[in-house]
Amino acid sequence: MFAKNARPIAWPLFFFYFFFCALIGVMMPYISVYYKSIGLTASEIGRLMSTFTLSGILIPHFWGWLTSKVGLPKRVLQIAVLGCFFTVIPFNWSDQFTTLWLLTCLMALFYSALLPMTDSLAVRSIRHLDVPYTRLRVGGSIGYLLAVAGAGFLIGHFGVLVVIPLMCTFIGLAAATTFFVKEQAYETNTQKETTSFLTLLKTRESILFFVLAFLAFMSHAPFNVFFAVHLSDVGYSGEHIGLLIALGVIIEIILFLFFGNAIKRLDVVHLVIMCFVFGIIRWFLVGWFASVLWVLIFTQLLHCITFALFHMVSIEQIRRLFPERYAGQGQAMYSAFAIGLGGGLGMVIAGYLWEWAGGAWVFTAASGTSALALVILLLHQRR
């Protein structure tokens, strides 16, 4: 999978993605089911889940600044992941919304920085190796897949109380993995650049990219928070929900493994158009036809396009729009504006819309968000 000279750098990053995304595989689909079981309302669940993504608006910039000041990305990553581990533990004994909200805010200070920090470190670490980013990132997909399927099985047999202990286990293993990551200190002497990050950020192409990424993650927000709840309401068991989510990730893994370099040879506009077209179809079908198993299977197969392909294109666009000096800031902006603000705002809106109109209309709104992104892209291309 990795060349001999790349293994000492690639494998630790691969396994960090594996365990950290296993945490996400337990938390994102199932913690909302756990919250519902202890009596929280849909709007409270939406507010709790949005805290993780809304914190991504500012927090990654702080960690990026700290990394540049310290100059040791591995050490900063260890501080963040250990902080996340110790803040997850008290969730085991909390069942009141206010307490959970305070704990979530504290956890989010560390959690929201981990993925952008790791993406930036991974891209930087392999820049002189013949290793595509997706070959590392597939570790996260595999971890997510196994965690989703395994957690669904355990929930079906032991109940939703297993969710928090599983989260503690996976973030603890991710923390242990960081001790094997190869340290690559940043250079302290940098040459003066003729173009600033702000100038690159204000280009027409950059603005369009971030707007589309914002809408893409907003459209995925109901899936991240309420997909398991929606299927549970329709009548699916925990095991079936886990297998359905795992199906989408299996296709995602295939895409990451075999098409990592292929996207560089394809037209980015056509790829993004395809992502949003299938997003319109996917969310509408999830909203109104989730009770039909073969339709739901079809929508999960589309996950490799609406999420995985768009993420691959986004990482490539950040690499193309921002030179290596500003790659970390570009990644932080992507995490802050798209994942943080777009995903967080989508979660809050989804929570209130769920209580007001129900799950079908929540996913219909997600379909409409994909349609809006498609219209913006087509109008920009026409202009």
Tab-separated table of C-alpha atoms in Angstrom:
chain	number	residue	atom	x	y	z
A	1	MET	CA	0.000	0.000	0.000
A	2	PHE	CA	2.891	2.348	0.796
A	3	ALA	CA	6.425	2.298	-0.587
A	4	LYS	CA	9.138	1.252	1.872
A	5	ASN	CA	10.550	4.763	2.254
A	6	ALA	CA	7.069	6.194	2.897
A	7	ARG	CA	5.900	3.698	5.533
A	8	PRO	CA	7.401	5.370	8.659
A	9	ILE	CA	5.537	8.565	7.774
A	10	ALA	CA	2.396	7.169	6.147
A	11	TRP	CA	1.305	4.381	8.515
A	12	PRO	CA	1.068	6.450	11.744
A	13	LEU	CA	-1.025	9.057	9.907
A	14	PHE	CA	-3.146	6.293	8.374
A	15	PHE	CA	-3.922	4.831	11.802
A	16	PHE	CA	-4.601	8.235	13.346
A	17	TYR	CA	-7.213	8.815	10.647
A	18	PHE	CA	-8.514	5.296	11.365
A	19	PHE	CA	-9.127	5.804	15.093
A	20	PHE	CA	-10.224	9.431	14.914
A	21	CYS	CA	-12.772	8.723	12.190
A	22	ALA	CA	-13.899	5.681	14.189
A	23	LEU	CA	-14.794	8.194	16.909
A	24	ILE	CA	-16.778	10.163	14.323
A	25	GLY	CA	-18.397	6.929	13.136
A	26	VAL	CA	-19.795	6.372	16.601
A	27	MET	CA	-20.551	9.963	17.531
A	28	MET	CA	-22.183	11.455	14.442
A	29	PRO	CA	-24.759	8.768	13.612
A	30	TYR	CA	-25.516	7.476	17.123
A	31	ILE	CA	-25.025	10.129	19.788
A	32	SER	CA	-28.247	11.795	18.659
A	33	VAL	CA	-30.040	8.478	19.301
A	34	TYR	CA	-28.377	8.378	22.738
A	35	TYR	CA	-29.445	11.960	23.457
A	36	LYS	CA	-33.002	11.126	22.435
A	37	SER	CA	-32.999	8.127	24.795
A	38	ILE	CA	-32.165	10.351	27.795
A	39	GLY	CA	-35.007	12.736	26.990
A	40	LEU	CA	-33.456	15.592	24.989
A	41	THR	CA	-35.585	17.329	22.350
A	42	ALA	CA	-34.665	17.577	18.657
A	43	SER	CA	-33.771	21.278	18.968
A	44	GLU	CA	-31.513	20.527	21.965
A	45	ILE	CA	-29.831	17.724	20.008
A	46	GLY	CA	-29.329	20.063	17.048
A	47	ARG	CA	-27.764	22.715	19.288
A	48	LEU	CA	-25.434	20.204	20.931
A	49	MET	CA	-24.265	18.727	17.637
A	50	SER	CA	-23.869	22.145	16.005
A	51	THR	CA	-21.415	23.127	18.744
A	52	PHE	CA	-18.803	20.789	17.273
A	53	THR	CA	-19.038	22.320	13.815
A	54	LEU	CA	-19.647	25.957	14.812
A	55	SER	CA	-16.518	25.840	16.965
A	56	GLY	CA	-14.638	25.044	13.766
A	57	ILE	CA	-15.167	28.638	12.626
A	58	LEU	CA	-12.474	30.060	14.921
A	59	ILE	CA	-10.777	27.229	16.816
A	60	PRO	CA	-8.669	25.810	13.904
A	61	HIS	CA	-7.152	29.277	13.366
A	62	PHE	CA	-5.969	29.335	16.993
A	63	TRP	CA	-4.386	25.891	16.705
A	64	GLY	CA	-2.789	26.873	13.391
A	65	TRP	CA	-1.321	29.970	15.047
A	66	LEU	CA	-0.081	27.892	17.995
A	67	THR	CA	1.562	25.397	15.648
A	68	SER	CA	3.376	28.157	13.777
A	69	LYS	CA	4.564	29.680	17.083
A	70	VAL	CA	5.713	26.391	18.614
A	71	GLY	CA	6.979	24.973	15.310
A	72	LEU	CA	6.234	21.384	16.370
A	73	PRO	CA	2.996	20.151	14.742
A	74	LYS	CA	3.191	16.707	16.360
A	75	ARG	CA	3.314	18.183	19.869
A	76	VAL	CA	0.384	20.496	19.202
A	77	LEU	CA	-1.617	17.624	17.723
A	78	GLN	CA	-0.923	15.566	20.858
A	79	ILE	CA	-2.128	18.383	23.110
A	80	ALA	CA	-5.353	18.662	21.125
A	81	VAL	CA	-6.135	14.941	20.966
A	82	LEU	CA	-5.318	14.350	24.649
A	83	GLY	CA	-7.500	17.316	25.589
A	84	CYS	CA	-10.304	15.805	23.537
A	85	PHE	CA	-9.858	12.447	25.276
A	86	PHE	CA	-10.071	13.871	28.800
A	87	THR	CA	-13.144	15.970	27.987
A	88	VAL	CA	-15.077	13.007	26.530
A	89	ILE	CA	-14.866	10.955	29.749
A	90	PRO	CA	-17.354	13.046	31.829
A	91	PHE	CA	-20.071	12.433	29.204
A	92	ASN	CA	-20.499	9.014	30.858
A	93	TRP	CA	-22.126	10.607	33.933
A	94	SER	CA	-24.072	13.525	32.408
A	95	ASP	CA	-27.703	13.558	31.307
A	96	GLN	CA	-28.803	17.209	31.667
A	97	PHE	CA	-28.781	19.511	28.640
A	98	THR	CA	-26.891	22.354	30.371
A	99	THR	CA	-24.148	20.050	31.629
A	100	LEU	CA	-23.859	18.312	28.274
A	101	TRP	CA	-23.702	21.666	26.480
A	102	LEU	CA	-20.842	22.883	28.704
A	103	LEU	CA	-18.964	19.620	28.214
A	104	THR	CA	-19.571	19.770	24.472
A	105	CYS	CA	-18.175	23.310	24.300
A	106	LEU	CA	-15.067	22.193	26.191
A	107	MET	CA	-14.605	19.122	24.000
A	108	ALA	CA	-15.132	21.186	20.847
A	109	LEU	CA	-12.121	23.369	21.720
A	110	PHE	CA	-9.949	20.340	20.973
A	111	TYR	CA	-12.094	18.200	18.657
A	112	SER	CA	-12.740	20.830	15.984
A	113	ALA	CA	-9.027	21.333	15.369
A	114	LEU	CA	-8.017	17.698	14.934
A	115	LEU	CA	-9.097	16.975	11.362
A	116	PRO	CA	-7.806	20.210	9.733
A	117	MET	CA	-4.531	19.886	11.658
A	118	THR	CA	-4.129	16.287	10.527
A	119	ASP	CA	-5.056	17.093	6.907
A	120	SER	CA	-2.499	19.897	6.813
A	121	LEU	CA	0.169	17.706	8.439
A	122	ALA	CA	-0.606	14.798	6.100
A	123	VAL	CA	-0.442	16.890	2.911
A	124	ARG	CA	2.800	18.480	4.076
A	125	SER	CA	4.372	15.163	5.150
A	126	ILE	CA	3.810	13.403	1.814
A	127	ARG	CA	4.657	16.290	-0.500
A	128	HIS	CA	7.986	14.652	-1.476
A	129	LEU	CA	6.630	11.077	-1.468
A	130	ASP	CA	4.716	9.229	-4.147
A	131	VAL	CA	1.690	8.840	-1.856
A	132	PRO	CA	-1.687	10.415	-2.706
A	133	TYR	CA	-3.508	12.100	0.165
A	134	THR	CA	-6.492	9.800	-0.359
A	135	ARG	CA	-4.334	6.748	0.447
A	136	LEU	CA	-3.903	8.158	3.968
A	137	ARG	CA	-7.466	9.424	4.240
A	138	VAL	CA	-8.881	5.992	3.398
A	139	GLY	CA	-7.730	4.916	6.849
A	140	GLY	CA	-10.385	7.234	8.222
A	141	SER	CA	-13.027	5.755	5.950
A	142	ILE	CA	-12.141	2.219	7.048
A	143	GLY	CA	-12.232	3.246	10.704
A	144	TYR	CA	-15.558	4.996	10.221
A	145	LEU	CA	-16.970	1.950	8.441
A	146	LEU	CA	-15.967	-0.538	11.123
A	147	ALA	CA	-17.104	1.778	13.910
A	148	VAL	CA	-20.507	2.442	12.338
A	149	ALA	CA	-21.181	-1.248	11.719
A	150	GLY	CA	-19.760	-2.360	15.065
A	151	ALA	CA	-21.564	0.322	17.065
A	152	GLY	CA	-24.839	-0.520	15.323
A	153	PHE	CA	-24.382	-4.174	16.260
A	154	LEU	CA	-23.546	-3.342	19.889
A	155	ILE	CA	-26.445	-0.903	20.189
A	156	GLY	CA	-28.795	-3.564	18.853
A	157	HIS	CA	-27.658	-6.016	21.543
A	158	PHE	CA	-26.755	-3.807	24.540
A	159	GLY	CA	-28.589	-0.534	23.942
A	160	VAL	CA	-27.449	3.041	23.294
A	161	LEU	CA	-25.506	3.291	26.563
A	162	VAL	CA	-22.476	1.831	24.745
A	163	VAL	CA	-22.072	4.999	22.639
A	164	ILE	CA	-20.060	7.105	25.114
A	165	PRO	CA	-17.654	4.294	26.193
A	166	LEU	CA	-16.953	3.556	22.515
A	167	MET	CA	-16.169	7.241	21.913
A	168	CYS	CA	-13.730	7.210	24.843
A	169	THR	CA	-12.018	4.084	23.502
A	170	PHE	CA	-11.452	5.374	19.987
A	171	ILE	CA	-10.220	8.845	20.929
A	172	GLY	CA	-7.859	7.197	23.443
A	173	LEU	CA	-6.417	4.975	20.710
A	174	ALA	CA	-6.059	7.998	18.414
A	175	ALA	CA	-4.107	9.780	21.154
A	176	ALA	CA	-1.786	6.771	21.506
A	177	THR	CA	-1.163	6.758	17.746
A	178	THR	CA	0.211	10.323	17.770
A	179	PHE	CA	3.313	9.125	19.626
A	180	PHE	CA	4.359	7.265	16.449
A	181	VAL	CA	3.854	10.217	14.085
A	182	LYS	CA	7.143	11.519	12.692
A	183	GLU	CA	7.880	15.041	13.891
A	184	GLN	CA	8.512	17.557	11.120
A	185	ALA	CA	9.301	20.957	12.573
A	186	TYR	CA	8.304	24.037	10.595
A	187	GLU	CA	11.039	26.271	9.253
A	188	THR	CA	11.418	29.457	11.233
A	189	ASN	CA	12.939	31.546	8.444
A	190	THR	CA	10.478	32.228	5.642
A	191	GLN	CA	11.011	34.240	2.507
A	192	LYS	CA	8.935	37.327	1.903
A	193	GLU	CA	5.951	36.583	-0.295
A	194	THR	CA	4.733	38.963	-2.965
A	195	THR	CA	1.152	37.699	-2.596
A	196	SER	CA	-0.647	37.577	0.753
A	197	PHE	CA	-3.121	34.940	1.906
A	198	LEU	CA	-5.884	37.554	2.017
A	199	THR	CA	-5.236	38.453	-1.625
A	200	LEU	CA	-5.524	34.795	-2.640
A	201	LEU	CA	-8.638	34.407	-0.503
A	202	LYS	CA	-10.397	37.309	-2.231
A	203	THR	CA	-10.011	35.968	-5.756
A	204	ARG	CA	-13.219	35.153	-7.577
A	205	GLU	CA	-12.374	31.472	-7.830
A	206	SER	CA	-11.595	31.173	-4.111
A	207	ILE	CA	-14.836	32.881	-3.108
A	208	LEU	CA	-16.852	30.570	-5.359
A	209	PHE	CA	-15.111	27.500	-3.941
A	210	PHE	CA	-15.801	28.431	-0.322
A	211	VAL	CA	-19.443	29.332	-1.025
A	212	LEU	CA	-20.028	25.972	-2.714
A	213	ALA	CA	-18.238	24.114	0.097
A	214	PHE	CA	-20.370	26.000	2.645
A	215	LEU	CA	-23.583	24.867	0.919
A	216	ALA	CA	-22.284	21.305	0.455
A	217	PHE	CA	-21.682	20.835	4.180
A	218	MET	CA	-24.926	22.577	5.071
A	219	SER	CA	-26.800	20.069	2.896
A	220	HIS	CA	-25.062	17.175	4.714
A	221	ALA	CA	-25.917	18.493	8.199
A	222	PRO	CA	-29.278	16.648	8.531
A	223	PHE	CA	-27.554	13.405	7.501
A	224	ASN	CA	-24.831	13.843	10.119
A	225	VAL	CA	-27.266	14.541	12.956
A	226	PHE	CA	-30.638	12.983	12.193
A	227	PHE	CA	-30.106	10.177	9.675
A	228	ALA	CA	-30.057	7.447	12.347
A	229	VAL	CA	-33.021	9.058	14.133
A	230	HIS	CA	-34.932	9.303	10.842
A	231	LEU	CA	-34.352	5.628	10.057
A	232	SER	CA	-35.185	4.639	13.628
A	233	ASP	CA	-38.507	6.496	13.355
A	234	VAL	CA	-39.255	4.686	10.096
A	235	GLY	CA	-38.675	1.344	11.808
A	236	TYR	CA	-35.092	0.251	11.103
A	237	SER	CA	-33.127	-1.483	13.868
A	238	GLY	CA	-29.707	-0.354	15.122
A	239	GLU	CA	-27.982	-3.146	13.185
A	240	HIS	CA	-29.736	-2.224	9.941
A	241	ILE	CA	-28.879	1.459	10.394
A	242	GLY	CA	-25.222	0.580	10.964
A	243	LEU	CA	-25.087	-1.616	7.863
A	244	LEU	CA	-26.750	1.045	5.699
A	245	ILE	CA	-24.290	3.716	6.823
A	246	ALA	CA	-21.420	1.264	6.339
A	247	LEU	CA	-22.524	0.613	2.756
A	248	GLY	CA	-21.935	4.233	1.819
A	249	VAL	CA	-18.502	4.185	3.416
A	250	ILE	CA	-17.472	1.009	1.541
A	251	ILE	CA	-18.031	2.787	-1.773
A	252	GLU	CA	-16.184	5.799	-0.348
A	253	ILE	CA	-13.176	3.591	0.455
A	254	ILE	CA	-13.072	2.266	-3.119
A	255	LEU	CA	-13.101	5.839	-4.420
A	256	PHE	CA	-10.310	6.918	-2.085
A	257	LEU	CA	-8.126	3.897	-2.871
A	258	PHE	CA	-8.320	3.815	-6.653
A	259	PHE	CA	-9.261	7.301	-7.835
A	260	GLY	CA	-6.995	9.519	-5.722
A	261	ASN	CA	-4.889	10.644	-8.677
A	262	ALA	CA	-7.646	10.405	-11.298
A	263	ILE	CA	-9.429	13.600	-10.232
A	264	LYS	CA	-6.388	15.652	-11.272
A	265	ARG	CA	-7.062	14.649	-14.887
A	266	LEU	CA	-10.813	15.425	-14.840
A	267	ASP	CA	-12.611	18.741	-15.164
A	268	VAL	CA	-13.307	20.053	-11.654
A	269	VAL	CA	-16.487	21.888	-12.691
A	270	HIS	CA	-18.051	18.722	-14.097
A	271	LEU	CA	-17.165	16.821	-10.923
A	272	VAL	CA	-18.733	19.427	-8.652
A	273	ILE	CA	-21.862	19.619	-10.811
A	274	MET	CA	-22.211	15.853	-10.463
A	275	CYS	CA	-21.833	16.120	-6.670
A	276	PHE	CA	-24.700	18.595	-6.368
A	277	VAL	CA	-26.990	16.864	-8.881
A	278	PHE	CA	-26.719	13.624	-6.939
A	279	GLY	CA	-27.099	15.579	-3.693
A	280	ILE	CA	-30.494	16.855	-4.873
A	281	ILE	CA	-31.597	13.321	-5.676
A	282	ARG	CA	-30.130	11.720	-2.557
A	283	TRP	CA	-31.644	13.987	0.085
A	284	PHE	CA	-35.086	14.080	-1.528
A	285	LEU	CA	-35.239	10.279	-1.646
A	286	VAL	CA	-34.006	9.958	1.954
A	287	GLY	CA	-36.699	12.369	3.105
A	288	TRP	CA	-39.706	10.767	1.420
A	289	PHE	CA	-38.782	7.163	0.556
A	290	ALA	CA	-36.618	5.999	3.487
A	291	SER	CA	-39.090	3.205	4.227
A	292	VAL	CA	-38.278	1.590	0.846
A	293	LEU	CA	-35.101	-0.408	1.445
A	294	TRP	CA	-33.775	-0.530	-2.131
A	295	VAL	CA	-34.237	3.260	-2.464
A	296	LEU	CA	-32.305	3.792	0.762
A	297	ILE	CA	-29.521	1.492	-0.475
A	298	PHE	CA	-29.322	3.561	-3.674
A	299	THR	CA	-29.028	6.806	-1.680
A	300	GLN	CA	-26.190	5.336	0.387
A	301	LEU	CA	-24.311	4.401	-2.771
A	302	LEU	CA	-24.430	8.084	-3.679
A	303	HIS	CA	-22.449	8.926	-0.523
A	304	CYS	CA	-19.188	8.364	-2.386
A	305	ILE	CA	-20.154	11.223	-4.714
A	306	THR	CA	-21.941	13.745	-2.497
A	307	PHE	CA	-19.304	13.548	0.259
A	308	ALA	CA	-16.138	11.650	-0.731
A	309	LEU	CA	-15.742	13.015	-4.246
A	310	PHE	CA	-16.514	16.565	-3.131
A	311	HIS	CA	-13.952	16.293	-0.310
A	312	MET	CA	-11.307	14.980	-2.711
A	313	VAL	CA	-11.970	17.859	-5.101
A	314	SER	CA	-11.864	20.328	-2.191
A	315	ILE	CA	-8.452	19.162	-0.949
A	316	GLU	CA	-7.117	19.391	-4.494
A	317	GLN	CA	-8.610	22.870	-4.926
A	318	ILE	CA	-7.013	24.087	-1.685
A	319	ARG	CA	-3.669	22.749	-2.876
A	320	ARG	CA	-4.138	24.525	-6.209
A	321	LEU	CA	-5.533	27.843	-4.935
A	322	PHE	CA	-3.044	28.282	-2.088
A	323	PRO	CA	0.725	27.610	-2.334
A	324	GLU	CA	2.453	25.505	0.317
A	325	ARG	CA	3.183	28.534	2.522
A	326	TYR	CA	-0.553	29.214	2.846
A	327	ALA	CA	-1.832	25.631	2.611
A	328	GLY	CA	-2.446	25.399	6.354
A	329	GLN	CA	-4.409	28.648	6.371
A	330	GLY	CA	-6.395	27.527	3.344
A	331	GLN	CA	-7.225	24.249	5.085
A	332	ALA	CA	-8.218	26.145	8.242
A	333	MET	CA	-10.491	28.442	6.242
A	334	TYR	CA	-12.097	25.423	4.563
A	335	SER	CA	-12.684	23.860	7.969
A	336	ALA	CA	-13.946	27.103	9.504
A	337	PHE	CA	-16.239	28.444	6.814
A	338	ALA	CA	-17.454	25.260	5.118
A	339	ILE	CA	-17.394	22.526	7.771
A	340	GLY	CA	-17.784	24.819	10.786
A	341	LEU	CA	-20.202	27.545	9.733
A	342	GLY	CA	-21.959	25.624	6.947
A	343	GLY	CA	-22.317	22.360	8.843
A	344	GLY	CA	-23.066	24.004	12.199
A	345	LEU	CA	-25.709	26.356	10.844
A	346	GLY	CA	-27.261	23.450	8.962
A	347	MET	CA	-27.483	21.409	12.169
A	348	VAL	CA	-29.199	24.195	14.106
A	349	ILE	CA	-31.712	24.805	11.308
A	350	ALA	CA	-32.302	21.052	10.929
A	351	GLY	CA	-33.051	20.704	14.652
A	352	TYR	CA	-35.728	23.394	14.670
A	353	LEU	CA	-37.156	22.349	11.291
A	354	TRP	CA	-37.398	18.752	12.524
A	355	GLU	CA	-39.627	19.825	15.427
A	356	TRP	CA	-41.710	22.106	13.218
A	357	ALA	CA	-42.194	20.028	10.055
A	358	GLY	CA	-40.683	16.566	10.585
A	359	GLY	CA	-37.823	14.561	9.099
A	360	ALA	CA	-39.072	14.403	5.511
A	361	TRP	CA	-39.043	18.182	5.146
A	362	VAL	CA	-35.633	18.464	6.821
A	363	PHE	CA	-34.077	16.321	4.096
A	364	THR	CA	-36.139	18.141	1.453
A	365	ALA	CA	-34.494	21.358	2.656
A	366	ALA	CA	-31.102	19.637	2.274
A	367	SER	CA	-32.047	18.769	-1.305
A	368	GLY	CA	-32.960	22.405	-1.889
A	369	THR	CA	-29.577	23.513	-0.523
A	370	SER	CA	-27.817	21.279	-3.056
A	371	ALA	CA	-30.024	22.758	-5.780
A	372	LEU	CA	-29.061	26.293	-4.707
A	373	ALA	CA	-25.355	25.391	-4.906
A	374	LEU	CA	-25.867	23.930	-8.375
A	375	VAL	CA	-27.630	27.088	-9.589
A	376	ILE	CA	-24.824	29.302	-8.244
A	377	LEU	CA	-22.178	27.193	-9.992
A	378	LEU	CA	-24.043	27.130	-13.326
A	379	LEU	CA	-24.662	30.893	-13.230
A	380	HIS	CA	-20.972	31.481	-12.498
A	381	GLN	CA	-19.936	29.265	-15.413
A	382	ARG	CA	-22.414	30.967	-17.727
A	383	ARG	CA	-21.047	34.361	-16.744
